[in-house]
Coordinates of C-alpha atoms and ligand atoms in Angstrom, one line a residue:
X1 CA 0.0 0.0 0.0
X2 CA 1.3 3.5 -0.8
X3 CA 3.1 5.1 2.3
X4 CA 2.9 9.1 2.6
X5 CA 6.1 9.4 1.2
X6 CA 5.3 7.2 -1.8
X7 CA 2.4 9.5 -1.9
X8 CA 4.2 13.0 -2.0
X9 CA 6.8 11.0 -4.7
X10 CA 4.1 9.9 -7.1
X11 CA 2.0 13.2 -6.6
X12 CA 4.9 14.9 -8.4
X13 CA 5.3 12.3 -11.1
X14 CA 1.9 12.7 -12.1
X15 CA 1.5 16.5 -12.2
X16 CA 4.6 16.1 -14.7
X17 CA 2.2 13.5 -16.8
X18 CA -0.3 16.0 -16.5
X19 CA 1.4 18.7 -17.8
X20 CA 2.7 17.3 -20.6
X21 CA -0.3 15.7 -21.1
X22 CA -2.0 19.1 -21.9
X23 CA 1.0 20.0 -24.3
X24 CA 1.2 17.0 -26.3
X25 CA -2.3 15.7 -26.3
X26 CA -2.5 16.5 -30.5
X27 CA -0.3 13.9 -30.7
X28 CA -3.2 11.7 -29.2
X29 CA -6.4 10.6 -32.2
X30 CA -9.2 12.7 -30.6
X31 CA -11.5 9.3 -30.8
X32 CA -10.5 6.9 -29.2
X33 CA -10.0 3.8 -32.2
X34 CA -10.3 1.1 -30.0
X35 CA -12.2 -2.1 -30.6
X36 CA -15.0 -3.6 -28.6
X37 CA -13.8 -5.6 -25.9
X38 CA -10.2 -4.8 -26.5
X39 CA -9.5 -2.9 -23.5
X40 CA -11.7 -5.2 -21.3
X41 CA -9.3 -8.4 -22.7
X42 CA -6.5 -7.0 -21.6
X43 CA -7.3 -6.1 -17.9
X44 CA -6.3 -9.2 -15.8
X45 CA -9.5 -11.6 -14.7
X46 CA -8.5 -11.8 -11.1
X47 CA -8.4 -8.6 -8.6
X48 CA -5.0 -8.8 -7.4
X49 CA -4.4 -10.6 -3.6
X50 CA -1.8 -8.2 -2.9
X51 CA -0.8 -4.6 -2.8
X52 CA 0.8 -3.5 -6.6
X53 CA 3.8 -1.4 -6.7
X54 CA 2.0 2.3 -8.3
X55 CA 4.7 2.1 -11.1
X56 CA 3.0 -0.9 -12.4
X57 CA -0.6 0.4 -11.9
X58 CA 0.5 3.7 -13.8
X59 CA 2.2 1.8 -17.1
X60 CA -0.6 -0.6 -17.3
X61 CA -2.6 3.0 -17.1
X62 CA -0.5 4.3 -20.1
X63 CA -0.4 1.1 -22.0
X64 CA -4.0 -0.4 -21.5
X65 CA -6.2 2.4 -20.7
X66 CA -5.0 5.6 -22.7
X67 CA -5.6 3.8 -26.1
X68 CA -9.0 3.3 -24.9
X69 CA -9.7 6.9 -24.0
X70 CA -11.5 9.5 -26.4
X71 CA -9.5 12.7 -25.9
X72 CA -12.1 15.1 -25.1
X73 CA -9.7 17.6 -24.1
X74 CA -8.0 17.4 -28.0
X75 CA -8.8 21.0 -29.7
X76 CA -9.7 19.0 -32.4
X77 CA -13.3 17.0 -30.4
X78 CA -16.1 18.8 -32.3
X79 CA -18.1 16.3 -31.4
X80 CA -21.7 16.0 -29.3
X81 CA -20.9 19.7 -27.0
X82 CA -17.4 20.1 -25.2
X83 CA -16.7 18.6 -21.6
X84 CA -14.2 21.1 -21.5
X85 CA -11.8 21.9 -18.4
X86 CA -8.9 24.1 -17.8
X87 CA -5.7 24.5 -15.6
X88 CA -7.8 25.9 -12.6
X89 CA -10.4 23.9 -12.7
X90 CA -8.0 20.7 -12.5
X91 CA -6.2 22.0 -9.7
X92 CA -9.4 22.4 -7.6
X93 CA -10.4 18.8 -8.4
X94 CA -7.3 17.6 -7.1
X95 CA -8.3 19.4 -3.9
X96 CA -11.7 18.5 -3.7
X97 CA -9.8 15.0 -3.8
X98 CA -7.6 15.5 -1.5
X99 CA -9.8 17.2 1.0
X100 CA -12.4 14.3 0.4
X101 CA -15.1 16.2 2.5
X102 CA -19.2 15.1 2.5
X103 CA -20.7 18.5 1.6
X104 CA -24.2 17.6 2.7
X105 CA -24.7 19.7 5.1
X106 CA -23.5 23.2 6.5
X107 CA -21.7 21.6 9.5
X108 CA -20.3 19.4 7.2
X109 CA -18.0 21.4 5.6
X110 CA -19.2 25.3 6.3
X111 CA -16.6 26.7 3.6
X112 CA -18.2 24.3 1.0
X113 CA -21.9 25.4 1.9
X114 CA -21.2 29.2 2.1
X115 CA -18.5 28.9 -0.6
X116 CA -21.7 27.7 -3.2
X117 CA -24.2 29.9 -2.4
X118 CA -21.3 32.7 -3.2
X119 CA -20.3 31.5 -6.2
X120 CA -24.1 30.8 -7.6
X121 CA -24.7 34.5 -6.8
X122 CA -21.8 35.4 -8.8
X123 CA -22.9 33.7 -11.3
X124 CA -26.6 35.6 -11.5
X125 CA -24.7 38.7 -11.5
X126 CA -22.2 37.7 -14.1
X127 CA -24.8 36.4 -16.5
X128 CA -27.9 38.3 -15.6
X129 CA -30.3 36.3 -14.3
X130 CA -32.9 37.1 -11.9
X131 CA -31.2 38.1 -8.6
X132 CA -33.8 37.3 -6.5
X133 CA -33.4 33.4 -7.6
X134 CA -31.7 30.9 -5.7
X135 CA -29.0 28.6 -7.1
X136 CA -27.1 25.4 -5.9
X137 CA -24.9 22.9 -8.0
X138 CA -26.4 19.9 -9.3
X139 CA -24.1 17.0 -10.8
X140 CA -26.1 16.9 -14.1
X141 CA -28.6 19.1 -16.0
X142 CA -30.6 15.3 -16.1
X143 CA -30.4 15.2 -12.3
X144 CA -31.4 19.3 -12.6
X145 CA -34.4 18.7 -14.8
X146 CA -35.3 15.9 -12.6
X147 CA -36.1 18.0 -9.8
X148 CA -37.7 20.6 -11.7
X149 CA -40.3 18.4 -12.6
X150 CA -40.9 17.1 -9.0
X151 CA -40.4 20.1 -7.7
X152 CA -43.5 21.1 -10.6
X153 CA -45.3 17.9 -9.1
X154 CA -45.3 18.6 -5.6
X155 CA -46.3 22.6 -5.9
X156 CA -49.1 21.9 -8.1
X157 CA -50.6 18.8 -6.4
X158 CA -50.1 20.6 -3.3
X159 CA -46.9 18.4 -2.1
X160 CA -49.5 15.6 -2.1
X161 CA -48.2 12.9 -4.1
X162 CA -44.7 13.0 -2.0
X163 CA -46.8 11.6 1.1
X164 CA -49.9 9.8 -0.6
X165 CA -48.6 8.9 -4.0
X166 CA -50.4 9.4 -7.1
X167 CA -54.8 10.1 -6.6
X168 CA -56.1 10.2 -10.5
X169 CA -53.7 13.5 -11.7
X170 CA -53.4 13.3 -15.3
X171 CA -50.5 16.0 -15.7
X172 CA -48.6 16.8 -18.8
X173 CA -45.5 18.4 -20.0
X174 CA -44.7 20.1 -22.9
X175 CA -41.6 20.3 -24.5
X176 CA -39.9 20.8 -28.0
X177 CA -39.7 18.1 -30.4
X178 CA -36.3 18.7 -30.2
X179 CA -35.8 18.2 -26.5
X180 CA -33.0 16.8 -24.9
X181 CA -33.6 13.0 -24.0
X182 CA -33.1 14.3 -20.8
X183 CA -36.8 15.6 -20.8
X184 CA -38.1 12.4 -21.3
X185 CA -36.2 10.5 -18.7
X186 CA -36.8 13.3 -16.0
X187 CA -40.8 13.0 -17.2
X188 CA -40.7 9.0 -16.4
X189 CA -38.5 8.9 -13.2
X190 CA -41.1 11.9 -11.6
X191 CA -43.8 9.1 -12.2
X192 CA -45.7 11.6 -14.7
X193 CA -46.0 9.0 -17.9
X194 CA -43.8 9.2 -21.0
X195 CA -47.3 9.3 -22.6
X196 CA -48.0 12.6 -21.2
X197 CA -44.8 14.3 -22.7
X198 CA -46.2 16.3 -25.4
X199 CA -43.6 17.2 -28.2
X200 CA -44.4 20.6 -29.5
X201 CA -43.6 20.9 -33.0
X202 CA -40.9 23.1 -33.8
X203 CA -40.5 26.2 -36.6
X204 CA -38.1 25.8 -39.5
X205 CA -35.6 27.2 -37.1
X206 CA -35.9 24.3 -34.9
X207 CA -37.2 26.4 -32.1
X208 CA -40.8 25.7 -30.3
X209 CA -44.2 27.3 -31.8
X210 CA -45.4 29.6 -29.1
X211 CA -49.0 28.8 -30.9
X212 CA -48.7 25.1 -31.2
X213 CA -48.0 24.8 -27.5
X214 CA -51.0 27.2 -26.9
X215 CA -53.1 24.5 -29.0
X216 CA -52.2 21.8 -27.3
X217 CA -52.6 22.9 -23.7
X218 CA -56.1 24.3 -24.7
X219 CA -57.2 20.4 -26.7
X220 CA -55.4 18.8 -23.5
X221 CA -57.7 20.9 -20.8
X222 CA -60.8 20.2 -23.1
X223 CA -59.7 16.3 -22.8
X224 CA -59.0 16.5 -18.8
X225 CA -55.8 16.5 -18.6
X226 CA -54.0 19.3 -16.1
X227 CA -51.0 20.7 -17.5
X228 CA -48.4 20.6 -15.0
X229 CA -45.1 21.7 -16.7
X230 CA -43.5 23.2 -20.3
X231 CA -39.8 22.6 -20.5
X232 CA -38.3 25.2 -22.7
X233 CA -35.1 24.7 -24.2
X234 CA -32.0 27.5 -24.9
X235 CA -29.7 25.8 -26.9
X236 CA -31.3 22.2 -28.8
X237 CA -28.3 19.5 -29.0
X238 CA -29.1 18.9 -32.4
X239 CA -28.7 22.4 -33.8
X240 CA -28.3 25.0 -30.6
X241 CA -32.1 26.2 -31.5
X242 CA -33.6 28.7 -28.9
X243 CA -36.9 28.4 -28.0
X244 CA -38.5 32.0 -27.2
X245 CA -39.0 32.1 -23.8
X246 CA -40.9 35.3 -23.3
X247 CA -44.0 34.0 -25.4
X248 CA -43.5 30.5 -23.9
X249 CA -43.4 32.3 -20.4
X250 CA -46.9 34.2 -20.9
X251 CA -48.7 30.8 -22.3
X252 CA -47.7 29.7 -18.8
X253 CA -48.9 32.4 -17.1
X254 CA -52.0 32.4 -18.5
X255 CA -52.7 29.1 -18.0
X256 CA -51.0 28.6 -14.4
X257 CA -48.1 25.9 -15.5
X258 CA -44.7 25.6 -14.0
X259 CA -41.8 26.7 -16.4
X260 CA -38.0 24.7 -16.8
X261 CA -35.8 26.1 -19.1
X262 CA -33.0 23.8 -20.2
X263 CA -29.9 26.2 -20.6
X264 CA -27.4 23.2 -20.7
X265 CA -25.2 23.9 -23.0
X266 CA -25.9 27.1 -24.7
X267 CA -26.8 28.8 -21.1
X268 CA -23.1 29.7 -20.7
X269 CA -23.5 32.5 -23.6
X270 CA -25.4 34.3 -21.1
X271 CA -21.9 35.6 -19.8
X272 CA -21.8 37.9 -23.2
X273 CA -23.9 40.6 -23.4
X274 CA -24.7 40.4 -26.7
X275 CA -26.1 37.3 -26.2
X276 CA -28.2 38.6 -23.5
X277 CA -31.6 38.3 -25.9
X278 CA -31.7 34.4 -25.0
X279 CA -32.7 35.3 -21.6
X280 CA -35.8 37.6 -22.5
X281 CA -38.3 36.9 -20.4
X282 CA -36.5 34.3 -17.8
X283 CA -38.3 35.9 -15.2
X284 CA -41.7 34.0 -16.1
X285 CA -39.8 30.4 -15.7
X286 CA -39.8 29.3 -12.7
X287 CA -36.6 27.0 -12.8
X288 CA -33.0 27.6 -15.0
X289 CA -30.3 25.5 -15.8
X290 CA -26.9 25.2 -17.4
X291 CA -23.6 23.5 -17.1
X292 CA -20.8 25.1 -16.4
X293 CA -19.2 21.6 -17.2
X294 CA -20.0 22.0 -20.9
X295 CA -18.3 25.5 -22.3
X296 CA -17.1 27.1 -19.3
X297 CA -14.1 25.3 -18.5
X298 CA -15.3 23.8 -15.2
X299 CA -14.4 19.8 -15.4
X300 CA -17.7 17.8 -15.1
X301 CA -19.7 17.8 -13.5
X302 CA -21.5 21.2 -12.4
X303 CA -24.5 21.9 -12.9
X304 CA -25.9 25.4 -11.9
X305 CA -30.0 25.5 -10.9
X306 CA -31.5 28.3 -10.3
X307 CA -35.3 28.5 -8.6
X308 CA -37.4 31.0 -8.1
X309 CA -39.1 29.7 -5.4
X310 CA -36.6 28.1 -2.7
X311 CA -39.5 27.0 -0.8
X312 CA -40.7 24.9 -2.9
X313 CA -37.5 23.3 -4.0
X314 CA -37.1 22.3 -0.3
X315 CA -40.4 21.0 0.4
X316 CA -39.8 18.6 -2.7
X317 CA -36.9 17.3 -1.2
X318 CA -36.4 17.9 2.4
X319 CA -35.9 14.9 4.6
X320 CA -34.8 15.5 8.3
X321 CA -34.0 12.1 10.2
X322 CA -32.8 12.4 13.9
X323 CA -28.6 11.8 12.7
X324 CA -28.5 15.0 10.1
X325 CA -30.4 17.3 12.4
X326 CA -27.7 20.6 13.9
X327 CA -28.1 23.3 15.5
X328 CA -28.0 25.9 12.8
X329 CA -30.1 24.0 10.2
X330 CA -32.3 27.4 10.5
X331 CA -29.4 29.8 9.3
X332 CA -28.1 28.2 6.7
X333 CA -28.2 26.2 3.4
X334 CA -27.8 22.2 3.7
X335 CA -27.9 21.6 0.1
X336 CA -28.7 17.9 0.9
X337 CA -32.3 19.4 0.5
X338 CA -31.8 20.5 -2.8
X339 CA -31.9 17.8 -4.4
X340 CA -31.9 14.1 -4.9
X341 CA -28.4 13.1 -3.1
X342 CA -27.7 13.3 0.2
X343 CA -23.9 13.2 -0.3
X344 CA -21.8 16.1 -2.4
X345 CA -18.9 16.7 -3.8
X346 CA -17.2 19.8 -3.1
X347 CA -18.0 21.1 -6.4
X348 CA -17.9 24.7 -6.0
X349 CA -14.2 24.7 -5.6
X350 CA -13.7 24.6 -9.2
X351 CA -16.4 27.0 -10.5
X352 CA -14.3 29.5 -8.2
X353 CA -11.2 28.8 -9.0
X354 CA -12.7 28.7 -12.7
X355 CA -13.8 32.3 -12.1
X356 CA -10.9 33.8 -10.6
X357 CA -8.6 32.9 -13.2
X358 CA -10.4 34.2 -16.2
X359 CA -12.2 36.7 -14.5
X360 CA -15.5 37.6 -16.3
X361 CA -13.5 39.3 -19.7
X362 CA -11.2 36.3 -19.9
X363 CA -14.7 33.6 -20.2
X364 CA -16.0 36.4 -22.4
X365 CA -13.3 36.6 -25.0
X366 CA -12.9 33.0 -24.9
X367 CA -16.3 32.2 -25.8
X368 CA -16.4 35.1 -28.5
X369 CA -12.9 33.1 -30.0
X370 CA -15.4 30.7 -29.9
X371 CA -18.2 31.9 -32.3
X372 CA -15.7 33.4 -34.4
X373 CA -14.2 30.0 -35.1
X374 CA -17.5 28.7 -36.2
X375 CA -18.1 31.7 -38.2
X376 CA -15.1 30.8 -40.1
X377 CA -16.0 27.2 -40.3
X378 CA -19.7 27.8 -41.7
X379 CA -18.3 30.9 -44.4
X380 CA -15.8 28.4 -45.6
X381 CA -18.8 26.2 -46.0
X382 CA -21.4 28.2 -47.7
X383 CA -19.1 29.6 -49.9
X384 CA -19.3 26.1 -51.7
X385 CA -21.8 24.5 -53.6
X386 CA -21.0 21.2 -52.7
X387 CA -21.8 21.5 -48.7
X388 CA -25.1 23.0 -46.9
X389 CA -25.9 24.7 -43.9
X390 CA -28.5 23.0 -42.4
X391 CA -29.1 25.3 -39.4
X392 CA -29.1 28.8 -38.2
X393 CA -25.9 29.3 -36.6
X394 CA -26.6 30.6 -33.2
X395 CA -23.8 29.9 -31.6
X396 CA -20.4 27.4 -31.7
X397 CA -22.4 24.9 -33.4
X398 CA -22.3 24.3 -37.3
X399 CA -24.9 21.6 -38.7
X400 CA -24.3 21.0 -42.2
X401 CA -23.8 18.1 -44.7
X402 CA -21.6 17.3 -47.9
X403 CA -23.4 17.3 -51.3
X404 CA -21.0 15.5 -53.8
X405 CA -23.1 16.3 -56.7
X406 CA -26.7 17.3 -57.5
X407 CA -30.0 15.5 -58.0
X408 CA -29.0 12.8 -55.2
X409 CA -31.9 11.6 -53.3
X410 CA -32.5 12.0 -49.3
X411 CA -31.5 8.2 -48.7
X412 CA -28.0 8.4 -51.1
X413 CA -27.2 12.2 -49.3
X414 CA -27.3 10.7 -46.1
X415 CA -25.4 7.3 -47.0
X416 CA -23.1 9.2 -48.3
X417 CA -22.7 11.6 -44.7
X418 CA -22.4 8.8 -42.8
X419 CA -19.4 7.6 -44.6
X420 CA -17.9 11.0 -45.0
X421 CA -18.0 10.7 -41.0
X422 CA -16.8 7.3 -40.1
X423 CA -13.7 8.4 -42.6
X424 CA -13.0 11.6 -40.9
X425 CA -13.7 10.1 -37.4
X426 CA -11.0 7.3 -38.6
X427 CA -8.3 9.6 -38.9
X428 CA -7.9 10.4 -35.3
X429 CA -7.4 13.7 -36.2
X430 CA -10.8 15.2 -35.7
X431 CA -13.8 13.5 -34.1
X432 CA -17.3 15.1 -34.6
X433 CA -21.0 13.3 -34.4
X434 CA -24.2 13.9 -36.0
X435 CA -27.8 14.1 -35.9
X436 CA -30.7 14.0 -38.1
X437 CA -33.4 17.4 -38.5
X438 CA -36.2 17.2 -40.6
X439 CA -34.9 13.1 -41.7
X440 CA -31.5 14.8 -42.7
X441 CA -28.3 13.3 -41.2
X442 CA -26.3 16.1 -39.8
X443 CA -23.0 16.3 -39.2
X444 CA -22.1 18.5 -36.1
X445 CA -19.0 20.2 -35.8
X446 CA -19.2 22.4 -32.6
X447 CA -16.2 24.6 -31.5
X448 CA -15.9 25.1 -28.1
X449 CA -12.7 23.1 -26.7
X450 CA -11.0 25.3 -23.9
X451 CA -7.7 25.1 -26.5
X452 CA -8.9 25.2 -29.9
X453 CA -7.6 28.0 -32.4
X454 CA -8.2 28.7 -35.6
X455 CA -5.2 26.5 -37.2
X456 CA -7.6 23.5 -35.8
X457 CA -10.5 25.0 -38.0
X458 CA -8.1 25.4 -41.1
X459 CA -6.8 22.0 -40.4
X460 CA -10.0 20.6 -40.1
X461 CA -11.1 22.2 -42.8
X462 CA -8.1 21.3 -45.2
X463 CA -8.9 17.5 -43.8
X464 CA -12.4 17.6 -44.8
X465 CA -12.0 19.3 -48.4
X466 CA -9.6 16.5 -48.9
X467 CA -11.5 13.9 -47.7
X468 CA -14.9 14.6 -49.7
X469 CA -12.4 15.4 -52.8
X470 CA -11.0 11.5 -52.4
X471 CA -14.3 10.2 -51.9
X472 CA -16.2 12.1 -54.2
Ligands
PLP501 C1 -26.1 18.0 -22.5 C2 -27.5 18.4 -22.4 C3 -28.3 17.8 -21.4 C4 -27.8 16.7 -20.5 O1 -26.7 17.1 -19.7 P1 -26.2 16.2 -18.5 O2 -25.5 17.3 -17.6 O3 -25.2 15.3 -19.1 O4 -27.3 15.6 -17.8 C5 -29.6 18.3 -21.2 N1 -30.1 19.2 -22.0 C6 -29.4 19.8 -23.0 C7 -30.0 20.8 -23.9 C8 -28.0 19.4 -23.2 O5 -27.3 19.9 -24.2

């Protein structure tokens, strides 16, 4: 077993690895071009009787598991959205490690508690949102959205089903057609029925229709049902779309329904002020959440909530047995009632240290580098006649397709992207994923890696030019 001086002496060595992990990770394929079962055939059947020397647990980690690993950290992962971190926000996790504390509780771990509730104001401030809101760190935007909608459940059943189960509620949600799969999950793990999900066709922007969602609350009230919740989304996976929440916000109003809004990936754009217009009209949702852990350099996971109504947040979720009660429980936060867990990491370590060294302009003309990237990215493309742009460009993300010649049906176009993308995915040099709008598969190339520049876009563009010229 490692003694604290093997400790201290290993420490070192892997900072090193770290280090020049971050310098020389191009030299890594951003996918990962492993096999099935090829890294699990190589680890040894039996868990080993006695202690192993670190030195031989850290080659078979170079040597077995590094070929297994997709580099999300390369500046060349345009695929699904970034995990991204950053310097700073390594360094914290390695305290959060070290420290191991519980952060259930205030008396837990005070710092942690009061350290969260600073940093979630910070982040209203920095990005505008309500300030009379309350925020706390979620591990995922799925766990996030999860509590939304029980939090939805409870206030409008009158906390009733959390002590008597369901009576015969038939709630529904509403939601995009181009909702996160998160929605859907989040809608069956609250109890409410996947049936009762209610995808709201979307406009040829891929955003919601303010008047479609009208209809269908108005035919769902006329068939007895009681809508409960409308999840809006800022951001779509497939294309970035953003739903208008202001005209989504006053359906809601009207009709008495709780509002989510899904911010996950795209809610990190709220830090630029030109980007500000996503947020119109926030203050008719109820509940708001993004992910630090996609594009703002915080390492997964952190997930920033916000509610409007604290109170109601709580009574969803607070459980007081006899061994967690203290004697401050009335001053403070235990963010064990926030949500589902009852244990925390310390996560807002690394949204602070996160902060501090950008500071606000630093985040802000990163993500501007950013959208210029994918500005260059989509001019290159539409420039050509042999590639289209197959959705509005709101942000980092460019959804678009090859076109090798014209007069090629639906069913040969897309045959033909989903080679293009298994070859450029095969290089190692560039890893992006796709989707399909409107039956269309889409390649995705979204550019948002904490360390991309624009050689990577040339490069990837050079690559791809090449690539469609070979296969063509
Ligand atoms: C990524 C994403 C999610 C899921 O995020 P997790 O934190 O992994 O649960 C949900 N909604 C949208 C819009 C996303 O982009």
């Amino acid at each position: 077993m490692m003694n604290h001086d093997d400790f201290r002496k290993n420490a070192h060595q892997l900072v090193d690895w770290m280090a020049d992990y971050f310098q020389e990770i191009e030299q890594y394929p951003a996918k990962s071009q492993a096999m099935p079962r090829e890294i699990y055939n190589q680890l040894s059947d039996m868990p080993p009787l006695k202690g192993e020397p670190f030195e031989l647990v850290f080659k078979d980690f170079l040597e077995k598991i590094i070929p297994g690993i997709t580099h999300w950290q390369h500046p060349a992962f345009f695929a699904y959205f970034p995990a991204n971190n950053s310097y700073p926000s390594v360094l914290a996790e390695m305290l959060t490690a070290t420290l191991g504390a519980q952060c259930m509780s205030w008396e837990t771990s005070p710092a942690a508690a009061e350290l969260e509730e600073k940093v979630m104001e910070w982040l209203k401030q920095m990005m505008g949102l309500p300030s009379d809101w309350a925020g706390v760190i979620q591990d995922t935007a799925s766990t996030a959205t999860l509590c939304a909608l029980l939090t939805a459940r409870e206030k409008y059943s009158d906390y009733q089903i959390n002590r008597q189960g369901f009576a015969a509620q038939r709630f529904r949600v509403y939601t995009s057609d181009q909702t996160h799969s998160s929605i859907e999950k989040a809608v069956k793990i609250a109890g409410l029925g996947s049936e009762n999900l209610v995808k709201i066709l979307s406009d040829e922007n891929f955003a919601m229709r303010p008047e479609a969602l009208d209809r269908a609350i108005q035919t769902d009230i006329a068939s007895g049902y009681q809508p409960l919740c409308v999840v809006a989304t800022l951001g779509t996976t497939s294309s970035t779309a953003l739903d208008p929440l202001r005209p989504i916000g006053e359906i809601c109003q009207k009709y008495g329904i709780f509002l989510h809004v899904d911010a996950a990936y795209a809610g990190t754009a709220a830090l630029l002020p030109e980007k500000q217009t996503m947020l119109d009209g926030l203050e008719l949702a109820d509940t708001y959440l993004f992910n630090p852990h996609k594009w703002m350099f915080v390492n997964f996971d952190c997930t920033a909530y916000f509610v409007k109504d604290k109170e109601a947040l709580l009574r969803t979720f607070e459980i007081l047995p006899e061994y967690l009660k203290t004697s401050q429980d009335h001053q403070v936060n235990n963010y064990r009632d926030w949500g589902v867990p009852l244990g925390r990491r310390f996560r807002a370590l690394k949204l602070w240290f996160v902060i501090r060294d950008f500071g606000l302009e630093g985040l802000q003309s990163k993500l501007r580098e950013h959208l210029r990237l994918a500005q260059i990215f989509k001019n290159a493309l539409v420039e050509r006649a042999d590639f289209e742009i197959l959705a509005p460009v709101s942000l980092n993300l460019v959804c678009f397709r090859w076109i090798p010649q014209a007069g090629l049906s639906l069913e040969q176009l897309n045959e033909d992207n989903v080679q293009l993308l298994k070859a450029l995915n095969q290089t190692g040099k560039v890893y992006l994923t796709h989707t399909k709008l409107d039956g269309i598969y889409t390649l995705r190339a979204v550019f948002g890696q904490t360390y991309v520049s624009e050689q990577h876009v040339r490069q990837f563009l050079e690559l791809l030019l090449e690539m469609t010229e070979r296969m063509g």
